[in-house]
Short mmCIF file of C-alpha atoms and ligand atoms in Angstrom, two decimals:
data_model
loop_
_atom_site.label_atom_id
_atom_site.label_comp_id
_atom_site.label_asym_id
_atom_site.label_seq_id
_atom_site.Cartn_x
_atom_site.Cartn_y
_atom_site.Cartn_z
CA MET A 1 66.15 -101.20 -143.30
CA LYS A 2 63.86 -99.67 -145.84
CA MET A 3 64.98 -96.47 -147.51
CA PHE A 4 62.46 -94.22 -145.68
CA GLN A 5 63.63 -95.63 -142.32
CA VAL A 6 67.19 -94.73 -143.20
CA VAL A 7 66.06 -91.26 -144.15
CA ASN A 8 64.09 -90.95 -140.91
CA PHE A 9 67.01 -92.14 -138.88
CA VAL A 10 69.38 -89.70 -140.52
CA LEU A 11 66.88 -86.88 -140.02
CA LEU A 12 66.34 -87.76 -136.38
CA PHE A 13 70.06 -88.04 -135.77
CA THR A 14 70.67 -84.66 -137.40
CA LEU A 15 67.96 -83.00 -135.33
CA VAL A 16 69.11 -84.53 -132.06
CA SER A 17 72.78 -83.90 -132.67
CA SER A 18 72.21 -80.32 -133.76
CA ALA A 19 70.18 -79.74 -130.61
CA ILE A 20 73.00 -81.15 -128.49
CA PHE A 21 76.02 -79.95 -130.36
CA GLY A 22 74.77 -76.92 -132.36
CA THR A 23 76.15 -76.28 -135.80
CA GLU A 24 78.75 -78.79 -136.93
CA GLY A 25 79.28 -79.92 -133.37
CA ILE A 26 80.21 -76.43 -132.12
CA THR A 27 79.53 -75.98 -128.42
CA PHE A 28 80.35 -73.39 -125.83
CA PRO A 29 80.84 -73.89 -122.09
CA ASP A 30 77.74 -73.78 -119.89
CA HIS A 31 78.49 -70.29 -118.53
CA PHE A 32 78.63 -68.85 -122.07
CA LEU A 33 75.76 -66.39 -122.67
CA LYS A 34 73.67 -66.80 -125.77
CA GLY A 35 71.24 -63.93 -126.09
CA CYS A 36 69.46 -61.30 -128.09
CA SER A 37 70.00 -57.60 -127.71
CA PHE A 38 67.51 -54.76 -128.07
CA SER A 39 66.92 -51.25 -126.85
CA THR A 40 63.67 -50.67 -125.03
CA TYR A 41 63.05 -47.36 -126.77
CA GLN A 42 63.51 -48.93 -130.19
CA ASN A 43 61.04 -51.68 -129.30
CA GLY A 44 58.48 -49.63 -127.41
CA GLY A 45 58.80 -45.86 -127.78
CA HIS A 46 57.94 -44.00 -124.60
CA PHE A 47 56.29 -45.66 -121.58
CA SER A 48 54.06 -42.71 -120.72
CA SER A 49 52.42 -42.78 -124.14
CA TYR A 50 50.77 -46.12 -123.21
CA GLY A 51 48.29 -44.35 -121.02
CA ASN A 52 50.19 -45.39 -117.95
CA PRO A 53 49.10 -43.15 -115.11
CA GLY A 54 51.64 -40.49 -114.37
CA LEU A 55 51.77 -36.74 -114.20
CA PHE A 56 54.28 -36.22 -116.98
CA THR A 57 54.67 -37.30 -120.56
CA ALA A 58 58.20 -38.45 -121.15
CA LYS A 59 60.09 -36.43 -123.70
CA SER A 60 63.53 -37.30 -124.91
CA ASN A 61 66.24 -36.13 -127.28
CA TRP A 62 64.83 -38.68 -129.76
CA SER A 63 61.13 -37.78 -129.46
CA TRP A 64 62.21 -34.15 -129.96
CA PHE A 65 64.37 -35.10 -132.94
CA GLU A 66 61.44 -36.81 -134.70
CA ASP A 67 59.83 -33.41 -135.12
CA GLN A 68 62.90 -31.54 -136.34
CA LYS A 69 63.54 -30.48 -139.89
CA THR A 70 66.87 -29.78 -141.51
CA HIS A 71 68.35 -28.54 -144.74
CA PHE A 72 71.17 -31.04 -144.49
CA ASN A 73 70.00 -34.60 -144.80
CA MET A 74 72.70 -37.21 -145.49
CA LYS A 75 70.51 -38.76 -148.17
CA HIS A 76 69.51 -35.63 -150.06
CA LEU A 77 70.32 -31.98 -149.69
CA ALA A 78 67.07 -30.24 -148.85
CA LEU A 79 68.15 -26.79 -149.95
CA PHE A 80 64.76 -25.18 -150.37
CA LYS A 81 62.42 -27.16 -148.18
CA PRO A 82 63.85 -28.49 -144.93
CA THR A 83 63.00 -32.09 -144.22
CA SER A 84 63.16 -34.61 -141.38
CA VAL A 85 66.24 -36.83 -141.22
CA ILE A 86 63.98 -39.67 -140.10
CA GLU A 87 63.21 -41.88 -143.07
CA GLY A 88 59.72 -41.18 -144.41
CA GLN A 89 59.22 -38.78 -141.45
CA GLN A 90 57.93 -41.80 -139.53
CA LYS A 91 57.19 -41.57 -135.83
CA ILE A 92 58.18 -44.27 -133.39
CA GLY A 93 54.77 -44.52 -131.69
CA HIS A 94 54.67 -47.77 -129.75
CA SER A 95 57.00 -49.48 -132.20
CA ALA A 96 56.79 -53.22 -131.37
CA GLU A 97 54.67 -52.46 -128.26
CA PHE A 98 57.33 -53.52 -125.79
CA TYR A 99 55.53 -52.18 -122.75
CA ASP A 100 52.37 -54.14 -123.55
CA ARG A 101 54.03 -57.36 -124.61
CA ALA A 102 57.31 -57.64 -122.70
CA LEU A 103 56.24 -60.54 -120.48
CA ASP A 104 54.56 -62.45 -123.24
CA ASP A 105 57.56 -61.98 -125.54
CA ILE A 106 59.78 -63.89 -123.13
CA LYS A 107 58.52 -66.98 -124.88
CA LEU A 108 60.14 -65.73 -128.09
CA LEU A 109 63.48 -65.68 -126.30
CA LYS A 110 62.90 -69.11 -124.84
CA ASN A 111 61.92 -70.50 -128.20
CA LEU A 112 65.37 -69.49 -129.46
CA GLN A 113 67.01 -71.33 -126.57
CA THR A 114 68.67 -68.19 -125.27
CA ASN A 115 69.95 -67.93 -121.71
CA ALA A 116 70.45 -64.13 -121.69
CA VAL A 117 69.00 -60.90 -123.02
CA ARG A 118 70.45 -57.40 -123.26
CA PHE A 119 68.03 -54.45 -123.11
CA SER A 120 68.10 -50.83 -122.05
CA PHE A 121 66.55 -49.08 -119.10
CA GLU A 122 65.21 -45.73 -120.30
CA TRP A 123 66.26 -42.70 -118.30
CA ALA A 124 63.76 -40.43 -120.11
CA ASP A 125 60.87 -42.63 -118.98
CA TYR A 126 62.12 -42.89 -115.43
CA GLU A 127 63.22 -39.34 -114.60
CA VAL A 128 60.48 -37.60 -116.56
CA GLU A 129 61.35 -34.18 -115.18
CA GLU A 130 64.52 -33.20 -113.42
CA GLY A 131 64.39 -34.94 -110.03
CA VAL A 132 60.94 -36.50 -110.68
CA PHE A 133 61.32 -40.28 -110.78
CA ARG A 134 58.54 -42.68 -111.74
CA GLU A 135 58.81 -45.54 -109.31
CA ASP A 136 56.19 -47.47 -111.28
CA TYR A 137 58.68 -47.54 -114.15
CA LEU A 138 61.20 -49.23 -111.89
CA ASN A 139 58.46 -51.61 -110.72
CA PHE A 140 57.76 -52.52 -114.32
CA PHE A 141 61.39 -53.45 -114.89
CA GLU A 142 61.75 -55.26 -111.61
CA ASN A 143 58.82 -57.40 -112.66
CA TYR A 144 60.35 -57.98 -116.09
CA VAL A 145 63.72 -58.90 -114.59
CA ASP A 146 62.05 -61.35 -112.18
CA ALA A 147 60.17 -63.00 -115.03
CA LEU A 148 63.33 -63.32 -117.12
CA ILE A 149 65.27 -64.89 -114.26
CA LYS A 150 62.41 -67.26 -113.54
CA ASN A 151 62.62 -68.40 -117.14
CA GLY A 152 66.36 -69.00 -116.95
CA ILE A 153 67.26 -65.87 -118.92
CA GLN A 154 69.96 -63.65 -117.49
CA PRO A 155 69.33 -59.91 -117.90
CA MET A 156 72.04 -57.48 -119.01
CA ILE A 157 70.93 -53.86 -118.62
CA THR A 158 72.22 -50.89 -120.62
CA LEU A 159 71.74 -47.60 -118.80
CA HIS A 160 72.09 -45.29 -121.80
CA HIS A 161 71.25 -46.46 -125.29
CA PHE A 162 71.20 -43.21 -127.34
CA VAL A 163 68.11 -41.83 -125.54
CA HIS A 164 68.03 -39.43 -122.60
CA PRO A 165 65.49 -36.99 -121.13
CA LEU A 166 64.79 -33.83 -123.07
CA TRP A 167 65.26 -31.73 -119.92
CA PHE A 168 68.81 -33.14 -119.69
CA GLU A 169 69.45 -32.36 -123.36
CA GLN A 170 68.18 -28.81 -122.81
CA LYS A 171 70.69 -28.35 -120.01
CA GLY A 172 73.42 -29.12 -122.55
CA GLY A 173 73.36 -32.92 -122.19
CA PHE A 174 76.79 -34.47 -122.48
CA THR A 175 78.32 -31.33 -123.97
CA LYS A 176 78.85 -30.17 -120.35
CA SER A 177 80.99 -32.09 -117.91
CA GLU A 178 79.00 -30.82 -114.91
CA ASN A 179 75.92 -32.63 -116.26
CA ILE A 180 77.56 -36.01 -115.63
CA ASP A 181 76.23 -35.78 -112.08
CA TYR A 182 72.65 -36.11 -113.35
CA PHE A 183 73.54 -39.30 -115.17
CA LYS A 184 75.31 -40.63 -112.08
CA ARG A 185 72.32 -39.93 -109.86
CA TYR A 186 69.95 -41.73 -112.23
CA CYS A 187 72.23 -44.77 -112.61
CA LYS A 188 72.64 -45.11 -108.86
CA ARG A 189 68.87 -45.16 -108.29
CA VAL A 190 68.37 -47.89 -110.85
CA PHE A 191 71.25 -49.93 -109.48
CA GLU A 192 70.01 -49.48 -105.93
CA ARG A 193 66.77 -51.26 -106.85
CA LEU A 194 67.93 -53.78 -109.45
CA GLY A 195 71.59 -54.33 -108.56
CA GLY A 196 70.73 -57.25 -106.30
CA LYS A 197 69.08 -59.11 -109.17
CA VAL A 198 70.91 -57.99 -112.30
CA LYS A 199 74.57 -58.93 -112.46
CA LEU A 200 75.52 -57.54 -115.87
CA TRP A 201 75.46 -53.81 -116.55
CA CYS A 202 76.46 -51.73 -119.56
CA THR A 203 76.78 -48.06 -118.76
CA ILE A 204 76.69 -46.47 -122.20
CA ASN A 205 75.99 -47.87 -125.63
CA GLU A 206 78.33 -46.75 -128.42
CA PRO A 207 79.60 -43.37 -127.19
CA THR A 208 81.48 -42.85 -130.46
CA VAL A 209 78.27 -43.27 -132.46
CA VAL A 210 76.46 -40.80 -130.18
CA SER A 211 79.11 -38.17 -130.81
CA ALA A 212 79.75 -38.79 -134.53
CA CYS A 213 76.12 -39.17 -135.57
CA GLY A 214 74.87 -36.36 -133.33
CA TYR A 215 77.58 -33.74 -133.88
CA ILE A 216 79.28 -34.50 -137.19
CA LEU A 217 76.81 -36.27 -139.45
CA GLY A 218 73.68 -34.77 -137.93
CA ILE A 219 71.63 -37.96 -138.28
CA HIS A 220 71.06 -38.45 -134.55
CA PRO A 221 70.02 -35.76 -132.05
CA PRO A 222 70.84 -32.98 -131.63
CA GLY A 223 71.45 -33.06 -135.39
CA LYS A 224 74.56 -30.89 -135.45
CA VAL A 225 76.74 -31.07 -138.52
CA PHE A 226 80.56 -30.92 -138.69
CA ASN A 227 80.91 -29.67 -135.13
CA PHE A 228 84.16 -31.50 -134.37
CA ASN A 229 84.94 -29.82 -131.12
CA LEU A 230 81.53 -30.62 -129.66
CA ALA A 231 81.80 -34.18 -130.98
CA GLY A 232 85.11 -34.57 -129.15
CA THR A 233 83.79 -32.94 -126.00
CA VAL A 234 80.69 -35.13 -125.94
CA LEU A 235 82.77 -38.26 -126.49
CA LEU A 236 85.11 -37.27 -123.67
CA ASN A 237 82.19 -36.56 -121.32
CA LEU A 238 80.48 -39.84 -122.18
CA LEU A 239 83.67 -41.76 -121.44
CA ASN A 240 84.23 -39.85 -118.22
CA ALA A 241 80.58 -40.48 -117.31
CA HIS A 242 81.19 -44.18 -117.76
CA VAL A 243 84.22 -44.07 -115.44
CA ALA A 244 82.31 -42.06 -112.83
CA VAL A 245 79.29 -44.39 -112.90
CA TYR A 246 81.51 -47.46 -112.76
CA LYS A 247 83.17 -46.17 -109.58
CA GLU A 248 79.87 -45.23 -107.95
CA LEU A 249 78.11 -48.52 -108.71
CA LYS A 250 81.06 -50.64 -107.67
CA ALA A 251 81.04 -48.93 -104.29
CA MET A 252 77.32 -49.63 -103.71
CA PRO A 253 75.87 -52.75 -102.11
CA GLY A 254 75.90 -55.44 -104.81
CA GLY A 255 78.56 -53.55 -106.75
CA HIS A 256 81.24 -56.05 -105.97
CA ASP A 257 79.23 -58.91 -107.51
CA ALA A 258 78.12 -56.96 -110.54
CA GLN A 259 80.02 -56.94 -113.81
CA ILE A 260 79.99 -53.43 -115.24
CA GLY A 261 81.25 -52.53 -118.70
CA ILE A 262 80.86 -50.19 -121.64
CA VAL A 263 79.72 -51.00 -125.17
CA HIS A 264 81.62 -49.83 -128.22
CA GLN A 265 80.87 -50.27 -131.89
CA LEU A 266 83.99 -51.16 -133.81
CA LEU A 267 83.00 -49.32 -136.92
CA THR A 268 85.84 -48.81 -139.36
CA PHE A 269 86.17 -47.61 -142.94
CA GLN A 270 88.49 -48.59 -145.76
CA PRO A 271 88.87 -47.18 -149.25
CA TYR A 272 87.76 -49.53 -152.01
CA GLN A 273 90.84 -51.08 -153.53
CA HIS A 274 91.59 -53.47 -156.30
CA THR A 275 94.72 -55.29 -157.31
CA ILE A 276 96.04 -55.20 -160.84
CA ASN A 277 98.36 -57.90 -162.06
CA THR A 278 100.73 -57.00 -164.86
CA LEU A 279 103.43 -59.14 -166.42
CA ILE A 280 106.07 -57.39 -164.35
CA SER A 281 104.37 -56.81 -161.03
CA GLN A 282 101.22 -56.50 -159.02
CA PHE A 283 99.91 -53.25 -157.65
CA THR A 284 96.91 -52.01 -155.70
CA ILE A 285 94.80 -49.05 -156.65
CA LYS A 286 92.72 -47.32 -154.01
CA ASN A 287 89.59 -45.42 -154.84
CA PRO A 288 90.67 -41.73 -154.53
CA ILE A 289 87.42 -40.58 -152.93
CA GLY A 290 87.60 -43.51 -150.53
CA SER A 291 91.21 -42.65 -149.67
CA LEU A 292 90.18 -39.16 -148.66
CA VAL A 293 86.95 -40.00 -146.91
CA ALA A 294 87.86 -43.21 -145.03
CA PRO A 295 90.43 -41.58 -142.69
CA PHE A 296 87.94 -38.82 -141.97
CA PHE A 297 85.23 -41.32 -140.98
CA ASN A 298 87.72 -43.37 -138.98
CA PHE A 299 88.55 -40.25 -137.02
CA ALA A 300 84.89 -39.28 -136.63
CA PHE A 301 83.90 -42.69 -135.24
CA GLY A 302 86.73 -42.48 -132.73
CA ASN A 303 87.79 -46.13 -132.57
CA GLU A 304 91.43 -45.32 -131.86
CA THR A 305 90.50 -42.55 -129.44
CA LEU A 306 88.33 -44.88 -127.37
CA LYS A 307 90.84 -47.72 -127.32
CA GLU A 308 93.64 -45.42 -126.23
CA PHE A 309 91.45 -43.98 -123.48
CA PHE A 310 90.74 -47.38 -121.95
CA LYS A 311 94.30 -48.55 -122.40
CA THR A 312 96.21 -45.54 -121.13
CA GLY A 313 93.72 -43.01 -119.75
CA ARG A 314 94.75 -40.51 -122.43
CA PHE A 315 92.06 -38.97 -124.60
CA ASN A 316 92.95 -37.51 -127.99
CA TYR A 317 90.37 -36.64 -130.60
CA THR A 318 92.24 -34.83 -133.34
CA ILE A 319 90.98 -34.60 -136.88
CA PRO A 320 93.59 -35.93 -139.34
CA PHE A 321 95.74 -33.41 -141.21
CA ILE A 322 93.96 -30.12 -140.44
CA GLY A 323 93.66 -30.75 -136.72
CA LYS A 324 97.44 -30.48 -136.50
CA LEU A 325 97.72 -27.16 -138.34
CA PRO A 326 99.01 -24.52 -135.91
CA LEU A 327 96.16 -22.18 -136.71
CA TRP A 328 93.42 -24.69 -135.89
CA SER A 329 95.07 -26.92 -133.34
CA GLY A 330 93.24 -26.62 -130.03
CA ARG A 331 90.45 -24.57 -131.57
CA PHE A 332 87.84 -26.70 -133.19
CA CYS A 333 89.12 -30.06 -134.23
CA ASN A 334 91.04 -31.50 -131.36
CA VAL A 335 90.15 -32.34 -127.80
CA VAL A 336 92.88 -33.69 -125.57
CA ALA A 337 92.47 -34.79 -121.95
CA GLU A 338 93.35 -37.44 -119.40
CA ASN A 339 91.53 -39.74 -116.97
CA PRO A 340 94.02 -42.03 -115.20
CA ASP A 341 91.16 -44.16 -113.78
CA ALA A 342 89.92 -45.24 -117.21
CA PRO A 343 92.04 -48.39 -117.60
CA LYS A 344 90.75 -49.85 -114.35
CA SER A 345 87.12 -48.84 -114.80
CA PHE A 346 85.49 -51.75 -116.55
CA ASP A 347 84.97 -55.42 -115.72
CA PHE A 348 84.21 -56.41 -119.30
CA PHE A 349 84.19 -54.87 -122.70
CA GLY A 350 81.04 -55.00 -124.83
CA ILE A 351 81.69 -55.22 -128.55
CA ASN A 352 79.13 -54.24 -131.16
CA ILE A 353 80.30 -55.27 -134.59
CA TYR A 354 78.45 -54.92 -137.87
CA SER A 355 80.79 -54.17 -140.73
CA ARG A 356 83.94 -52.69 -142.15
CA VAL A 357 82.57 -50.11 -144.53
CA ILE A 358 84.16 -49.99 -147.99
CA VAL A 359 84.27 -46.38 -149.15
CA SER A 360 83.96 -45.50 -152.79
CA THR A 361 81.83 -43.04 -154.73
CA LYS A 362 78.73 -45.02 -153.76
CA PRO A 363 77.89 -47.74 -151.21
CA THR A 364 79.80 -50.78 -152.30
CA CYS A 365 81.31 -54.13 -151.43
CA TYR A 366 83.78 -56.59 -153.00
CA PRO A 367 82.60 -59.27 -155.44
CA ASN A 368 82.97 -62.01 -152.81
CA GLN A 369 80.76 -60.09 -150.36
CA VAL A 370 77.04 -59.39 -150.15
CA MET A 371 75.48 -56.06 -149.24
CA THR A 372 73.13 -55.86 -146.30
CA ASP A 373 70.03 -53.67 -146.52
CA MET A 374 72.04 -51.06 -144.58
CA GLU A 375 74.26 -50.70 -147.66
CA TYR A 376 77.41 -51.98 -146.07
CA PRO A 377 78.94 -55.42 -146.61
CA SER A 378 77.74 -58.36 -144.58
CA SER A 379 80.81 -59.34 -142.56
CA PRO A 380 79.98 -61.90 -139.85
CA GLU A 381 83.58 -63.12 -139.81
CA LEU A 382 84.61 -59.75 -138.34
CA VAL A 383 83.51 -60.92 -134.89
CA TYR A 384 86.84 -62.73 -134.76
CA ASP A 385 88.94 -59.68 -135.70
CA ALA A 386 86.95 -57.59 -133.23
CA ILE A 387 87.60 -60.01 -130.38
CA VAL A 388 91.30 -60.16 -131.19
CA GLU A 389 91.51 -56.36 -131.37
CA MET A 390 89.64 -55.66 -128.15
CA SER A 391 91.43 -58.42 -126.24
CA LYS A 392 94.34 -55.97 -126.05
CA LEU A 393 92.42 -54.21 -123.29
CA GLY A 394 92.90 -57.33 -121.20
CA LYS A 395 89.31 -57.80 -119.97
CA PRO A 396 86.59 -60.40 -120.59
CA MET A 397 84.50 -59.59 -123.66
CA TYR A 398 80.93 -60.02 -124.84
CA ILE A 399 79.67 -59.55 -128.36
CA THR A 400 76.86 -57.27 -127.23
CA GLU A 401 75.50 -56.72 -130.77
CA ASN A 402 75.99 -58.43 -134.11
CA GLY A 403 73.36 -58.91 -136.75
CA ILE A 404 72.16 -58.26 -140.26
CA ALA A 405 69.47 -56.07 -141.79
CA ASP A 406 67.99 -58.48 -144.29
CA LYS A 407 64.33 -57.89 -145.09
CA HIS A 408 64.08 -60.85 -147.45
CA ASP A 409 65.93 -63.13 -145.03
CA THR A 410 68.26 -64.30 -147.78
CA HIS A 411 71.53 -64.09 -145.88
CA ARG A 412 70.57 -64.28 -142.19
CA ALA A 413 71.06 -68.03 -141.68
CA GLN A 414 74.50 -67.96 -143.23
CA PHE A 415 75.37 -64.81 -141.27
CA ILE A 416 74.53 -66.40 -137.93
CA GLN A 417 76.34 -69.64 -138.66
CA THR A 418 79.45 -67.80 -139.84
CA ALA A 419 79.43 -65.57 -136.77
CA GLU A 420 79.13 -68.64 -134.57
CA LYS A 421 82.07 -70.29 -136.30
CA TYR A 422 84.30 -67.25 -135.81
CA VAL A 423 83.31 -66.60 -132.20
CA HIS A 424 84.08 -70.23 -131.54
CA LYS A 425 87.45 -69.94 -133.27
CA ALA A 426 88.35 -67.03 -130.97
CA PHE A 427 87.13 -69.00 -127.98
CA GLU A 428 89.18 -72.06 -128.94
CA GLU A 429 92.25 -69.89 -129.34
CA GLY A 430 91.86 -68.81 -125.73
CA TYR A 431 90.32 -65.36 -126.08
CA ASP A 432 88.15 -64.49 -123.08
CA ILE A 433 84.84 -64.20 -124.92
CA ARG A 434 81.91 -64.78 -122.59
CA GLY A 435 78.81 -64.37 -124.68
CA TYR A 436 77.15 -63.50 -127.97
CA PHE A 437 74.03 -61.33 -128.31
CA TYR A 438 72.34 -61.22 -131.69
CA TRP A 439 70.92 -57.85 -132.77
CA THR A 440 68.01 -58.10 -132.62
CA LEU A 441 65.10 -60.18 -131.32
CA MET A 442 62.42 -58.60 -133.52
CA ASP A 443 62.13 -55.86 -136.13
CA ASN A 444 62.09 -52.46 -134.50
CA TYR A 445 62.67 -48.75 -135.00
CA GLU A 446 66.09 -48.27 -136.54
CA TRP A 447 66.72 -44.65 -135.46
CA ASN A 448 66.91 -42.31 -138.47
CA ASP A 449 66.08 -45.25 -140.75
CA ALA A 450 62.80 -45.66 -138.84
CA PHE A 451 60.99 -48.88 -139.79
CA THR A 452 62.81 -49.50 -143.05
CA GLN A 453 65.40 -51.93 -141.66
CA HIS A 454 64.74 -55.53 -140.65
CA PHE A 455 67.33 -56.86 -138.24
CA GLY A 456 64.87 -59.11 -136.38
CA LEU A 457 65.05 -62.84 -135.91
CA TYR A 458 61.30 -62.35 -135.73
CA ALA A 459 59.45 -60.24 -138.28
CA VAL A 460 56.83 -57.94 -136.79
CA ASN A 461 53.64 -57.18 -138.68
CA ARG A 462 53.22 -53.44 -138.14
CA ASP A 463 49.43 -53.61 -138.33
CA THR A 464 48.72 -56.64 -136.18
CA GLN A 465 51.95 -56.79 -134.15
CA GLU A 466 52.13 -60.48 -134.95
CA ARG A 467 55.65 -61.86 -134.47
CA THR A 468 56.83 -64.48 -136.97
CA LEU A 469 60.10 -66.30 -136.65
CA ARG A 470 62.00 -65.91 -139.91
CA PRO A 471 63.49 -69.12 -141.32
CA GLY A 472 66.93 -67.48 -141.12
CA GLY A 473 66.17 -66.51 -137.53
CA SER A 474 65.27 -70.04 -136.53
CA VAL A 475 68.87 -71.06 -137.24
CA PHE A 476 69.82 -69.20 -134.08
CA LYS A 477 68.08 -71.90 -132.01
CA ASP A 478 70.80 -74.39 -132.80
CA CYS A 479 73.72 -71.98 -132.76
CA PHE A 480 75.85 -70.90 -129.80
CA VAL A 481 74.65 -73.96 -127.93
CA THR A 482 76.17 -74.51 -124.50
CA THR A 483 77.23 -77.84 -123.05
CA VAL A 484 74.30 -78.25 -120.64
C1 BGC B 501 72.89 -49.67 -132.14
C2 BGC B 501 71.48 -50.20 -132.31
C3 BGC B 501 71.12 -50.23 -133.79
C4 BGC B 501 72.08 -51.20 -134.46
C5 BGC B 501 71.78 -51.51 -135.91
C6 BGC B 501 73.86 -50.14 -133.19
O1 BGC B 501 74.57 -49.04 -133.61
O2 BGC B 501 73.35 -49.91 -130.86
O3 BGC B 501 70.62 -49.42 -131.56
O4 BGC B 501 69.80 -50.52 -134.02
O5 BGC B 501 73.37 -50.66 -134.38
O6 BGC B 501 72.08 -50.47 -136.76
#
């Protein structure tokens, strides 16, 4: 054989085998879900702004928040002139034009060889005013769901992904337990129509992020800062809302066949530490600022609180140290409650995992790590730790979000392949991991970071809306391959 034939043969063999076996021969069983995840609001803004006929313009906590100004902005203190917390004061507009391009974009999913997609249904666009439901919005999604299924792509719907109607927010939103009934009513209507077709449902996306970012850090609506008691109350109400919706949907026709879960981001913080070797011994020094701040953030992002809730039904959101002081206990930094139904109120657990943040005086990472554009370390291997940790809840698991903000696409390929390797390791060890959803299909609106972050497998040209598969994104085609 001539040299070029050998080269051709090797190339052909590599292509064919990677198509069949994925990276390094890694394969998953045929029922394993390989998908992309996105939120409809992040990809499309509000439905009514597309000139769709309808009496009302949808308004939400997020469209309201875009117009707000604050003196406290995490990035710079705006003492004299209040400013928006949204990067560059950008507006979402139509973002990646989801509502115009949804059907056409199915080919992007197919091109990546996915068999599933996770997206949100938007309450604010459906129940535009209290009790006023847009049935054409449901029609739109029924159509979308049909098209996905026809193309061999299984839909997973999230019912609350950070956005809810402004009228609901103005009634107190999730700060009031009696408002849970509104959420229940909305979820039931959606399930009534789509429950026969959609088998995978996430009630609420990242309740701990909703409460911490909205009521402690002020970077999500309603932009409250250091309001620990409200943060705890909102978290409790979101978790109770999940339990209530789970019960309602399970009791409806189609409920038995549906898998209903909640999605949690396992966001944790550690002080920067380094080890010093001396002749006599070895010791570790922790960054003092990090040592103070990390426990505070760990409390704020409620990982332990949420796990305990789903394990035991007990809810305890108590700020470290000061929350236990007799003077403050029970006043503003601890919320304690119980919901005995919690441990039996989910069929699967959705895990969003991005990073373990290293806290120092400035955003940092260790020398063997790389920083993502979000200024936290790229940590694809954490999917394994996350699966092991959440397996303690004893339910099937999905990685519902995992991805990297990487505008220059330098680290994405490596990120995806490493994540695949570690999900596979967990799978091989017998953990009940049923799917992996990459965040996200295409560049979109990254909340308070607006359009500055690029998580997409596809880049989106903001002027022409052209979608271009990034070289790092194309790696996903041959990863998480199933045996059929
Ligand atoms: C959220 C997404 C977000 C992603 C990347 C998650 O917290 O669910 O909406 O875009 O992280 O930051």
